[in-house]
Structures are given as C-alpha cells and as structure tokens.
Amino acid sequence: MKPDFSIVVPAYNEIESLPSLRAAIDEYIEQAPMSLQFVLVDDGSIDDTFGVLSTWSLKGARLKIVKLSKNFGSHAAIRAGIFHADADRVMVYSSDMPEPLSDATLFYEGLQSGVELVYSVRKDYKGDLGSRIFSKLINRCIDKNYPTEGLICVAFGAKIKHELNSDIESNSSFFFQLFQLGFERLGVPVSYNDRVIGVSKWTFAKKIKLFIDSFVMFSFVPIRAISGMGVVLSAIGVVWALAIIIARLFNLLEFEAGWPTLLSILLIGFGVTNLSLGVIAEYLVRTLDAARGKKTFVTDCVIVKPGDGAL
C-alpha cells in the first residue's frame, strides 16, 4: 500500500546537519496525521553523508535512500527523489531545514483541498540584493506568479508528479518547471530559519549557472534582446552613414575620420557579435543535450527500509 505523503530531501556533504535533520524527522513522525515516506538523496557527497544515511531506520515511516553516481546538482537530486518517491503526493524539503519540518502538514492539507501545487511563502524574508534582483527578473521574464521571496519547500499532487517524471529536464530549474505547468497553486506562509550548522553548498558559481539555465530554458528574452540590439545598432549605423554623407555634401561639419573611430566601431561590432553567438550557443547546447537524451541523473544504488510500525 502506498504511503500518503513522500518527503524528498536532497543532501550534498551535509554530514554536520544530519543529526539535526534526523531529530526533526523523528519528532515529526510522532505527530504526523498521515503515513509518511522519506526519500533521502545523496547527491554524490564526498564526505560520509551516504554512510550515515544508510544506517538510518525510521520508526513509523518508510525510508528510501538514493545514492547518485556523482554530484549532479540539487535540482537533479530533487528530480531523482521524485522519481523514486512512492506516494502520489510529494513534498520537497531541504536538508539544512530553512523551514520547520512540522509545516509539512500544512502542505499536505493544502493538497487535500484540491490544488495541485503548494509552495512556501517565507514570512519576513527579504534576501540579499542579488536574490531580489534575480526574483524580479524571473517575475518579469519567466513567470509573474513566481514568489518574489523565493522558495525552498514545495508540495504537489499526482498530476504534477506524472508530468515531472514524464519530462525529466536537464540543465533546468525544477522550481520554474513546476510553475510553468500551470496547475492551480496555493501559497502557505511559513517561518524562515537561518542555517546554524554547516555551510551552504549554494555557491556563487551555482547561482550563476541557475541564472543562465533559467533564462535559456524558460524564456526567449535573451534571443529577442539580441534581435532588438541588432535592429537598433543597424538603425544607428544607417543614420550615422547618412549624417556623414549629408555633412560632406553640404560642408556642414569639418572632421577627419581616423583609426579611433574605426576601432570603436570594430570593438562594438565584434563585442555584440560574440555576445550574440554566446547566447545562441547556450540554446544550442541544451538542444544537443535533449537530442542526445542526456540523463539528468544516474542512480548508483537504492536502499529501501519499510520502517518499524509504518503503514
């Protein structure tokens, strides 16, 4: 018999935060009003995260531990967890516990009300300047309904789970794909907890990659911006050429054309050309990955533990 609710938790080098996570899981199992399954995904950790997880056995809940063959990234790890989840209703939770695990009941009740997607609305959370700019760009260019505070926890029903498992995208934001599906959604206000144990693995390089992936996978804004830039520069070039011709014909302005002008034109022209080629290449690389059927994740092994007293 399927569990009522599967909670997916990706982990990468989280050996320091695992004791706190285990304590939160045990505490929540005791009060949960539904049958639970926890799907813990080790995203190619180089510490002993998988070794510790493999020793766990939960009382009152099922447990599935998924080990990926290498570090594929948090979004790929989430997709792997969803793929291996047994329940029709699934929640995604973070191993550093930015939001109370006890709020999972709110997400489950939201799904029971009939909506397909429930997401966290973090109270009194503003984030840094970069996060706010990113959120505004996402709202303007990809999905105006995406929460400006960002989000960590989401839960969804069988329809979304089916769509995600039918189309496991590479180089793609899991959260943006959720909102692009268009199902009815519900925001749940939750408290936000700062990380107190361990170090965030969400590095600046990973943020830049997500930024590029998000706009390339879910928006045509970069391509349209390049097209618009080409039109504007072409128009400026035509106007500039006409101005020079008129000035020469009617002796309106005395000037000598020289290498500085030519160099400026070349630098601007080649700069725009290289930028355009770079953006187009980003689209082509992702098209190539899709055509090759590149796997988003590769599972090394799966450990299944039914749990003592689990339904």
XYZ file of N, CA and C in Angstrom, residues 4-5 33-35 89 104-118 155-157 186:
75
model
N 0.870 7.967 2.235
C 0.071 9.137 1.878
C 0.937 10.274 1.346
N 2.153 10.376 1.859
C 2.975 11.553 1.584
C 4.445 11.151 1.548
N -0.218 13.372 10.820
C -1.547 12.753 10.719
C -1.707 11.839 9.510
N -0.599 11.597 8.781
C -0.670 10.770 7.588
C 0.495 9.785 7.582
N 0.400 8.742 6.764
C 1.515 7.811 6.637
C 2.594 8.438 5.762
N 1.346 12.101 -3.544
C 1.608 13.468 -3.085
C 3.049 13.536 -2.569
N 5.099 20.599 7.158
C 4.723 19.659 6.092
C 3.240 19.336 6.159
N 2.665 19.358 7.350
C 1.231 19.096 7.488
C 0.411 20.153 6.762
N 0.860 21.416 6.803
C 0.161 22.492 6.097
C 0.182 22.245 4.585
N 1.307 21.779 4.098
C 1.423 21.499 2.663
C 0.498 20.337 2.276
N 0.470 19.311 3.110
C -0.376 18.147 2.830
C -1.855 18.539 2.857
N -2.246 19.344 3.833
C -3.637 19.792 3.908
C -3.996 20.667 2.717
N -3.024 21.466 2.238
C -3.268 22.274 1.047
C -3.547 21.417 -0.167
N -2.808 20.319 -0.318
C -3.043 19.405 -1.430
C -4.396 18.715 -1.291
N -4.780 18.396 -0.071
C -6.075 17.753 0.148
C -7.242 18.674 -0.199
N -6.991 19.986 -0.186
C -8.062 20.934 -0.507
C -8.388 20.948 -1.994
N -7.533 20.331 -2.809
C -7.830 20.220 -4.227
C -6.837 20.869 -5.163
N -5.923 21.700 -4.650
C -4.924 22.320 -5.519
C -3.831 21.300 -5.845
N -3.112 21.537 -6.925
C -2.062 20.607 -7.350
C -0.681 21.020 -6.878
N -0.504 22.299 -6.527
C 0.812 22.790 -6.120
C 0.682 23.684 -4.901
N 1.445 23.371 -3.869
C 1.518 24.189 -2.662
C 2.968 24.604 -2.476
N 5.129 21.303 -2.468
C 4.462 20.006 -2.452
C 3.492 19.969 -3.624
N 3.292 18.800 -4.182
C 2.440 18.696 -5.364
C 1.780 17.336 -5.401
N 0.749 17.254 -6.246
C -0.045 16.042 -6.336
C 0.362 15.139 -7.484
N -1.229 27.156 -4.432
C -1.576 27.777 -3.154
C -0.294 28.111 -2.405
